[in-house]
Tab-separated table of C-alpha atoms in Angstrom:
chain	number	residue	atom	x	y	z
A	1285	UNK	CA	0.000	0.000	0.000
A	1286	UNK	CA	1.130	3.622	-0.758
A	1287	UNK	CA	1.776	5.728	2.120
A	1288	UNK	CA	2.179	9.432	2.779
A	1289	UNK	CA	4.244	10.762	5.982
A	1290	UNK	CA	1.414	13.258	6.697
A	1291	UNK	CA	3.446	14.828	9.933
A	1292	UNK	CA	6.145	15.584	7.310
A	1293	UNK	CA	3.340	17.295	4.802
A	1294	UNK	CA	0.935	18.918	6.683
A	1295	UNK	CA	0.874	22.035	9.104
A	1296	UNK	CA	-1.535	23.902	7.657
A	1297	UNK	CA	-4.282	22.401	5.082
A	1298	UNK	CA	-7.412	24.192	3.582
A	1299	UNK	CA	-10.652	21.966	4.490
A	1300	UNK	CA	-13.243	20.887	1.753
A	1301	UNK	CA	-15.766	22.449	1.357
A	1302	UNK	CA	-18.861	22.070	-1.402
A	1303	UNK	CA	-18.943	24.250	-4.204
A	1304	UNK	CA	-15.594	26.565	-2.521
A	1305	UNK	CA	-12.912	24.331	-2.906
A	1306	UNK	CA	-12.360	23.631	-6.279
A	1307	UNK	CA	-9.549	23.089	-8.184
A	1308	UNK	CA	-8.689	26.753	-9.442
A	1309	UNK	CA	-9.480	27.431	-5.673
A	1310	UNK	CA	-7.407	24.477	-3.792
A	1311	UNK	CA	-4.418	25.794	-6.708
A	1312	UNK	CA	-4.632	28.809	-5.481
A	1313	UNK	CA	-4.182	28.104	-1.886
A	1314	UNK	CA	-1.069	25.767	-2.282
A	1315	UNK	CA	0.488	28.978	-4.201
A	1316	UNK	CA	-0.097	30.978	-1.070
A	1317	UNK	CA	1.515	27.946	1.496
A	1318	UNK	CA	-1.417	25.729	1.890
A	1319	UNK	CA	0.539	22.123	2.867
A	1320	UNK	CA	-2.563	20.131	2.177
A	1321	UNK	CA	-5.232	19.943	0.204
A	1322	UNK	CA	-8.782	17.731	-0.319
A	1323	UNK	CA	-11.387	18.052	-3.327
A	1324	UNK	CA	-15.284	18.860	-1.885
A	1325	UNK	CA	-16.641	15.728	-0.870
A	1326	UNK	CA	-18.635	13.572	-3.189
A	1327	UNK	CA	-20.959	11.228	-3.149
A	1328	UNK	CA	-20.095	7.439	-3.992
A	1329	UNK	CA	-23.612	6.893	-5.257
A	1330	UNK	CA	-23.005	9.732	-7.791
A	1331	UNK	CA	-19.497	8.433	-8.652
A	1332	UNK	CA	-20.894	4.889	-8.967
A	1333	UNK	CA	-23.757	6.178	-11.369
A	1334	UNK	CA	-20.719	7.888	-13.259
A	1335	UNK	CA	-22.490	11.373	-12.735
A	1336	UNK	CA	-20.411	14.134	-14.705
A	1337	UNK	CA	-20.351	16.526	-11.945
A	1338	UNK	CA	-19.041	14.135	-9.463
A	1339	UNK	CA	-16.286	13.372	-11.736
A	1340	UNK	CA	-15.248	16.836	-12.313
A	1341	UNK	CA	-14.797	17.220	-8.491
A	1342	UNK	CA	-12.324	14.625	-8.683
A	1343	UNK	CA	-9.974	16.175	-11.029
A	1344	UNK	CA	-7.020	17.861	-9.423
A	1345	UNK	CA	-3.413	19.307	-10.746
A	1346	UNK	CA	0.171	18.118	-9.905
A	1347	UNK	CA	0.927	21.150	-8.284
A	1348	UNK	CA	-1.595	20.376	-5.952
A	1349	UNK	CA	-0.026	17.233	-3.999
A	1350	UNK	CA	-0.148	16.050	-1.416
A	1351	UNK	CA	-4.330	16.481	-2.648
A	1352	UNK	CA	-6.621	13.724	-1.432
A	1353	UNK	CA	-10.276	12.450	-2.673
A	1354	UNK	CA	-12.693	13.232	-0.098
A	1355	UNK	CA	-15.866	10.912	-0.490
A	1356	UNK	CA	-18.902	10.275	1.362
A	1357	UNK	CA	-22.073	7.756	1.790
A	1358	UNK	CA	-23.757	5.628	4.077
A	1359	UNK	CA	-23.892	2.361	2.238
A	1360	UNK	CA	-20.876	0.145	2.805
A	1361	UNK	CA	-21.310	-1.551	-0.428
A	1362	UNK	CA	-21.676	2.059	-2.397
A	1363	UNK	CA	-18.869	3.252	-0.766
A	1364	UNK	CA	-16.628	0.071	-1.607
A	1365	UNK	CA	-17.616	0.552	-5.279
A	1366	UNK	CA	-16.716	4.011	-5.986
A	1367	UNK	CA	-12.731	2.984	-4.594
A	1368	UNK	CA	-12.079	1.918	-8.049
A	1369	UNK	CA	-12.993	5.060	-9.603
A	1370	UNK	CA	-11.293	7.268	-6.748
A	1371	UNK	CA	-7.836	5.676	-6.952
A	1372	UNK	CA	-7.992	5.485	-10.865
A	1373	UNK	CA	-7.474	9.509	-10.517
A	1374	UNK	CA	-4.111	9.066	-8.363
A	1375	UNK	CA	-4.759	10.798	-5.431
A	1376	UNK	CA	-2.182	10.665	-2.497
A	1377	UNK	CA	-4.939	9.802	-0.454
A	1378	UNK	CA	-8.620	9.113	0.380
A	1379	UNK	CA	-10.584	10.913	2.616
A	1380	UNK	CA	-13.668	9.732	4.092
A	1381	UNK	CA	-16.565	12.346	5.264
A	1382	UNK	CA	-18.252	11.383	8.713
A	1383	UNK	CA	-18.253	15.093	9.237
A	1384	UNK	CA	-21.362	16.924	7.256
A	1385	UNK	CA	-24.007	18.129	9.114
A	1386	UNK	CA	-26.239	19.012	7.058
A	1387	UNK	CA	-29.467	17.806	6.712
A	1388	UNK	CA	-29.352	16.528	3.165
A	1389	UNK	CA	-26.461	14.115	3.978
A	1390	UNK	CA	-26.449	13.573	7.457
A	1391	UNK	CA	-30.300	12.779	7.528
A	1392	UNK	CA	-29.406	9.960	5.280
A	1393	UNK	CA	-26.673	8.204	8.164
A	1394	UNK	CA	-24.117	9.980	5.505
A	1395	UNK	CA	-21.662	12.478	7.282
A	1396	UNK	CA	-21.898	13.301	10.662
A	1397	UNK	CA	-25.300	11.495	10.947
A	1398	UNK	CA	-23.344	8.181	11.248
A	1399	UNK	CA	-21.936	9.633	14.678
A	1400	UNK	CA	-25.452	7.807	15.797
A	1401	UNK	CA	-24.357	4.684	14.668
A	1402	UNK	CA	-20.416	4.330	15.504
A	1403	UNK	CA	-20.410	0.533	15.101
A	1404	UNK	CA	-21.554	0.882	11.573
A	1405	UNK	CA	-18.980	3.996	11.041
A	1406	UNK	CA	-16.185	1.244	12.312
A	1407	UNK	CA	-17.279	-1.189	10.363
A	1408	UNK	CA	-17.204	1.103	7.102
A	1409	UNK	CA	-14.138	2.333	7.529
A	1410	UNK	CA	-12.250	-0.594	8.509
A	1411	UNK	CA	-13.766	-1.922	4.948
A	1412	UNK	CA	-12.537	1.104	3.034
A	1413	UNK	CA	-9.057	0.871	4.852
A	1414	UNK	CA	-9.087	-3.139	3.972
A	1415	UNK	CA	-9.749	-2.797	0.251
A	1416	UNK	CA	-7.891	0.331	-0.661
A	1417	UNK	CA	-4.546	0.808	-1.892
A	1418	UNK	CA	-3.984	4.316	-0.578
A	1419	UNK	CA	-3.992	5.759	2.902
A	1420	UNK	CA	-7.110	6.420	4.053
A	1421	UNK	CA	-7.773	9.142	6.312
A	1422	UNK	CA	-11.262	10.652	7.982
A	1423	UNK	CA	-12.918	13.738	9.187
A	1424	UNK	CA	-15.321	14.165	11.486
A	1425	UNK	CA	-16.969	15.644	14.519
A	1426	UNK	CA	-16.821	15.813	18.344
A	1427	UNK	CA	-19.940	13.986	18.872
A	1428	UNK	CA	-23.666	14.155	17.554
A	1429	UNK	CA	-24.539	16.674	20.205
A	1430	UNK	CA	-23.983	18.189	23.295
A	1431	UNK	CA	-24.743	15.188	25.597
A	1432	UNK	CA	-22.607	12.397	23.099
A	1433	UNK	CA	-19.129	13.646	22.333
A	1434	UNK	CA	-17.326	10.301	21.882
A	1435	UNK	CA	-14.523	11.510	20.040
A	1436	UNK	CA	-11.449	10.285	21.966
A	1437	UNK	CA	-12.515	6.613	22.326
A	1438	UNK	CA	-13.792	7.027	18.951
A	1439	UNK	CA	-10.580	8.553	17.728
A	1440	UNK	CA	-8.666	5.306	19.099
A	1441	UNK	CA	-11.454	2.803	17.523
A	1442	UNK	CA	-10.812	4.900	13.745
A	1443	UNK	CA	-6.904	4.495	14.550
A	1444	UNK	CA	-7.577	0.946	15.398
A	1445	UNK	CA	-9.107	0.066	12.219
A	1446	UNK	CA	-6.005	1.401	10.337
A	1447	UNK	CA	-6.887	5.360	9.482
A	1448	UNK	CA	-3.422	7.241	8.236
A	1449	UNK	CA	-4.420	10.310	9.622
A	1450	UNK	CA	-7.625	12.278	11.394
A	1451	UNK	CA	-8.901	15.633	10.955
A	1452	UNK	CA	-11.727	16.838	13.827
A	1453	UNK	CA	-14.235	19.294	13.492
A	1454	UNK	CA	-14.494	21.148	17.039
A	1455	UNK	CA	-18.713	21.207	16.693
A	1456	UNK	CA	-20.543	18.589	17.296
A	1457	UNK	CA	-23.586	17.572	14.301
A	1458	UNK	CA	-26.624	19.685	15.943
A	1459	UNK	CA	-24.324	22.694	16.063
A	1460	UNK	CA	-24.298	23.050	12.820
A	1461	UNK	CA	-22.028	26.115	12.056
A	1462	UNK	CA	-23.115	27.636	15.185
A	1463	UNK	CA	-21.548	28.179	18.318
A	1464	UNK	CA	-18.120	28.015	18.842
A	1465	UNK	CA	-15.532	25.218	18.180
A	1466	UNK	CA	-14.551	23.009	21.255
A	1467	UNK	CA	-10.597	22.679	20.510
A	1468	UNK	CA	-10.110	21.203	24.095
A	1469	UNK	CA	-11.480	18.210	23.112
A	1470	UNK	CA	-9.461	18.026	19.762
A	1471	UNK	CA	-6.340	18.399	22.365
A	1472	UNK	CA	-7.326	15.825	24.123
A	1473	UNK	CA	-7.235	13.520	21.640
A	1474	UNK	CA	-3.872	14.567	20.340
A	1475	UNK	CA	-2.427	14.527	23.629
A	1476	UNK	CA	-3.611	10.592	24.080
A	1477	UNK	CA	-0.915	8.725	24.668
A	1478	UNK	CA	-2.514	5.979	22.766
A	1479	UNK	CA	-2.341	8.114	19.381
A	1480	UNK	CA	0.302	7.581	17.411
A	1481	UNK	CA	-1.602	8.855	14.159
A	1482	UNK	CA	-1.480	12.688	12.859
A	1483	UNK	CA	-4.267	14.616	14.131
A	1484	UNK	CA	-5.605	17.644	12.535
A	1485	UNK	CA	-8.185	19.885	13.697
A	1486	UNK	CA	-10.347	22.620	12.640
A	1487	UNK	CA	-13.115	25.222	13.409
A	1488	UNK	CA	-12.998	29.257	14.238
A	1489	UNK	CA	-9.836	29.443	12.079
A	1490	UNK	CA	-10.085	32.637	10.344
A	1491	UNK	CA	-7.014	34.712	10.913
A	1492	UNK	CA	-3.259	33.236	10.674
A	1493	UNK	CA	-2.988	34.294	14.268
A	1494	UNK	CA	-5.613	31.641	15.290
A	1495	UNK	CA	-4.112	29.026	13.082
A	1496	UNK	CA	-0.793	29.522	15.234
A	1497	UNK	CA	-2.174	29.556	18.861
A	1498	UNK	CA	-4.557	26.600	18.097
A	1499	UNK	CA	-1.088	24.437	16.790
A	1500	UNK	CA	0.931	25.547	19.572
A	1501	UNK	CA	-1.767	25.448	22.410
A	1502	UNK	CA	-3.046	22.290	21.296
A	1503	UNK	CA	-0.195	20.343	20.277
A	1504	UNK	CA	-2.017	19.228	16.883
A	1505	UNK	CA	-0.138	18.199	14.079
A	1506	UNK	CA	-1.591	20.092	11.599
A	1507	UNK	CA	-4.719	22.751	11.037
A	1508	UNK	CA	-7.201	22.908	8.935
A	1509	UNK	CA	-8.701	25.958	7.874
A	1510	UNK	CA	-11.918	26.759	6.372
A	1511	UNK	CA	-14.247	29.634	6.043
A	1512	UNK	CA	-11.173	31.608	7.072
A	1513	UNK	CA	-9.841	30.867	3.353
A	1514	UNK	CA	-12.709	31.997	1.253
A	1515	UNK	CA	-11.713	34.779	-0.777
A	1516	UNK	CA	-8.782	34.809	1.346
A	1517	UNK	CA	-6.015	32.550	0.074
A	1518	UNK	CA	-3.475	34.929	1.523
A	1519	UNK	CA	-4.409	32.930	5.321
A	1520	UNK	CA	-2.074	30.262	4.551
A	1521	UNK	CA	1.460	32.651	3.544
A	1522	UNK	CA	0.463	34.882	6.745
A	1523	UNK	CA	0.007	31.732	9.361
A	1524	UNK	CA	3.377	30.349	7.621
A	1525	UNK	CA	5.119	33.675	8.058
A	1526	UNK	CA	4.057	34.132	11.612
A	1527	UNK	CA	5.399	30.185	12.325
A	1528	UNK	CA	8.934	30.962	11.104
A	1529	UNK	CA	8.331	33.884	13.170
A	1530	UNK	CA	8.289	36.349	10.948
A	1531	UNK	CA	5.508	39.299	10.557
A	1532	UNK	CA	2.562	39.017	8.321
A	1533	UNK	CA	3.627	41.367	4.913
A	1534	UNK	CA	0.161	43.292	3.608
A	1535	UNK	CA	-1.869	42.300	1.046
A	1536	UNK	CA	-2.229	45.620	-1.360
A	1537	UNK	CA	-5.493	45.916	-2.896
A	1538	UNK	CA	-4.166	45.824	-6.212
A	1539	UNK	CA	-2.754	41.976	-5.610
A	1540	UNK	CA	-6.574	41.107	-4.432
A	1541	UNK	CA	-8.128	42.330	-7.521
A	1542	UNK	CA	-5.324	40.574	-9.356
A	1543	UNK	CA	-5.648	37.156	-7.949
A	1544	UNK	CA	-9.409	37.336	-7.594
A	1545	UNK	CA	-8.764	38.238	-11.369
A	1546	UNK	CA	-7.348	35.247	-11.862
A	1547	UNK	CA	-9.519	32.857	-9.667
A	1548	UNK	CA	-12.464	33.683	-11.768
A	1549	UNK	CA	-10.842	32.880	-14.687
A	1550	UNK	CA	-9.627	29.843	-14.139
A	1551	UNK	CA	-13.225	29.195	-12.482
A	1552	UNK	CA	-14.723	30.117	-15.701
A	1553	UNK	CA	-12.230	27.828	-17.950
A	1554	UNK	CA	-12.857	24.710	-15.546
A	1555	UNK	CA	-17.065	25.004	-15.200
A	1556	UNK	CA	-18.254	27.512	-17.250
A	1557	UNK	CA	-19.203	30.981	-17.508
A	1558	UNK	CA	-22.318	30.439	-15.536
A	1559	UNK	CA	-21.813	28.298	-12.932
A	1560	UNK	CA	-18.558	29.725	-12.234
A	1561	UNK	CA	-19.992	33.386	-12.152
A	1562	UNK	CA	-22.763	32.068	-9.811
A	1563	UNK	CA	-20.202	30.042	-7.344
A	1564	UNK	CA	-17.599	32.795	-7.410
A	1565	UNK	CA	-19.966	35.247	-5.802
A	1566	UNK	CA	-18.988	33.508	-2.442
A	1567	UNK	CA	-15.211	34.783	-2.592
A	1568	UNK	CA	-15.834	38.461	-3.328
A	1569	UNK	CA	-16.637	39.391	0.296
A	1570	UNK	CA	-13.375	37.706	1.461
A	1571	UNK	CA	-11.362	39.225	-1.432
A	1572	UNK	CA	-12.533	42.609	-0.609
A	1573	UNK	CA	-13.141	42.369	3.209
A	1574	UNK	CA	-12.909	45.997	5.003
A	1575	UNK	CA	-12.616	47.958	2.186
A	1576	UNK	CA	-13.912	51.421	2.852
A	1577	UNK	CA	-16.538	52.719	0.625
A	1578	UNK	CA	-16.737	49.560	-1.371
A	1579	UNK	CA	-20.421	49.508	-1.754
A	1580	UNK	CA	-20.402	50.783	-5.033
A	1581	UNK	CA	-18.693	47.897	-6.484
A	1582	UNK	CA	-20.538	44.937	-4.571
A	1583	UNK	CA	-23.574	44.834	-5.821
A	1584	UNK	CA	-22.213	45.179	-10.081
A	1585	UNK	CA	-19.557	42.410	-8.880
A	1586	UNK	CA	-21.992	40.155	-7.101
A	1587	UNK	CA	-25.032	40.417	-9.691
A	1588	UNK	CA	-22.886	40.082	-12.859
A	1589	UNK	CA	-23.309	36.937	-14.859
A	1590	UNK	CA	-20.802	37.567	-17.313
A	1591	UNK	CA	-16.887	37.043	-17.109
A	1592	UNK	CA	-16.043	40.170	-19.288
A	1593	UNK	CA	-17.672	42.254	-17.045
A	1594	UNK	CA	-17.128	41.377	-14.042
A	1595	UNK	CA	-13.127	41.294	-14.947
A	1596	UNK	CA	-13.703	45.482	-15.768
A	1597	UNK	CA	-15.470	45.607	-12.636
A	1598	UNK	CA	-12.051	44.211	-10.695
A	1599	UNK	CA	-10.063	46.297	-13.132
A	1600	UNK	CA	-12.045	49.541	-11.750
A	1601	UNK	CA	-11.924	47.826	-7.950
A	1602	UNK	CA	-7.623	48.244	-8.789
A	1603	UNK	CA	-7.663	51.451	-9.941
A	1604	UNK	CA	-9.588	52.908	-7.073
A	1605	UNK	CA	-7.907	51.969	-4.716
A	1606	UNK	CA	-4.457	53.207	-6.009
């Protein structure tokens, strides 16, 4: 079986995350010091069914390694089928989500639903592990909700079964997005002496500051970072800058506009004018985040549907702010 020294890889990854982390997207991110990156999750069914969407999710570039398949379901045999597919593409690795809450997949025992059912989250993964010739990692959750938060026994079981490495989501599955992210518990799990495996965690991350206290206070072997990275792929250089202990350099307004430039084109080239000028709309706010007296160029950016001009939009965004 292929292997990946994830410790060696990973100190700071960007987190999947539907219809955000594509590949122009995830490309981005490793050009501005992301270690790690995983496609948006898909569904085995779809993969199985050979849906073209599902496929497209799967595509990554070199320059992206180490880049794993993230893939989720709730039926064993599903799930065993669609390994075929997944390592056909070469990935370094596999990920499996037991972490999405929402309703849509976890109501189906997909995600983090299975946290209801750990035997039968054991018993999947220890199949996916058996029949796969990559590593195989996971992400989940603390626990279901606030009275079943399992996650260092369960971390132990998923290590048990043969998992390379495990990412943790500091919410549990009935927070949702809400509340804040319990990072004590993702210490504790790191700081079992029965873990040998890396342990990644993530949740709340959303300035390089954060990404550096939550490594160093919690001992974890790498973070993963999230909402912190839309429109933002800058996170990644800063948090690396501050861990060699050097000071974060500023991000003119100019180099947004240009790389935001470039983001939607590449968007554009990989799905298409529309759905890229639809999906793209969720960046702008993190692209242009405390700008003053950007309100005149929101609403032309956000509502455009065309590539042409929303580039002259960016190119007027630059030229304001010089």
């Amino acid at each position: 079986m292929k292997t990946l020294d994830f410790g060696k890889y990973c100190v700071l990854g960007l987190s999947p995350m539907d219809d955000i982390t594509d590949m122009p997207f995830r490309t981005l991110c490793k050009e501005f010091g992301a270690d790690l990156v995983v496609t948006e999750f898909i569904a085995s069914e779809a993969l199985n069914r050979e849906a073209e969407k599902s496929y497209r999710k799967m595509q990554f570039g070199e320059g992206e390694r180490p880049v794993g398949i993230q893939i989720f379901g709730a039926d064993r045999e599903e799930l065993l089928r669609c390994l075929e597919v997944v390592e056909a593409r070469e990935p370094d690795f596999i990920d499996i989500n037991w972490g999405c809450p929402v309703r849509k997949v976890a109501g189906k025992g997909a995600g983090s639903g299975i946290l209801k059912d750990i035997p039968k989250m054991i018993d999947i993964t220890a199949a996916l592990v058996r029949q796969a010739h990559l590593p195989v990692t996971v992400k989940t959750r603390i626990g279901y909700d606030e009275g079943d938060k399992p996650i260092v026994e369960l971390a132990e079981r998923l290590q048990d079964v043969g998992i390379a490495a495990l990412s943790i989501h500091g919410r549990t599955k009935t927070q949702m997005y809400r509340g804040t992210a319990d990072w004590s518990l993702i210490g504790e799990v790191k700081n079992n002496p029965r873990m040998h495996i890396p342990i990644f965690g993530n949740g709340d991350i959303v300035t390089p500051a954060q990404a550096v206290e939550a490594r160093r206070r919690y001992g974890v072997d790498g973070v993963l970072i999230g909402r912190g990275a839309i429109g933002n792929p800058w996170i990644f250089e800063q948090a690396q800058r501050l861990l060699r202990g050097e000071e974060e350099r500023p991000v003119t307004v100019a180099e947004r506009a240009e790389v935001c430039s470039r983001h939607l084109q590449a968007a554009v080239a990989f799905k298409g004018e529309r759905t890229a000028m639809f999906e793209m709309r969720k960046h702008y706010g993190g692209y242009f985040k405390g700008l003053p007296d950007f309100k005149q160029f929101r609403l032309p950016l956000v509502n455009t549907t065309t590539l042409d001009e929303a580039l002259d939009i960016l190119a007027r965004i630059k030229a304001h702010y010089q």
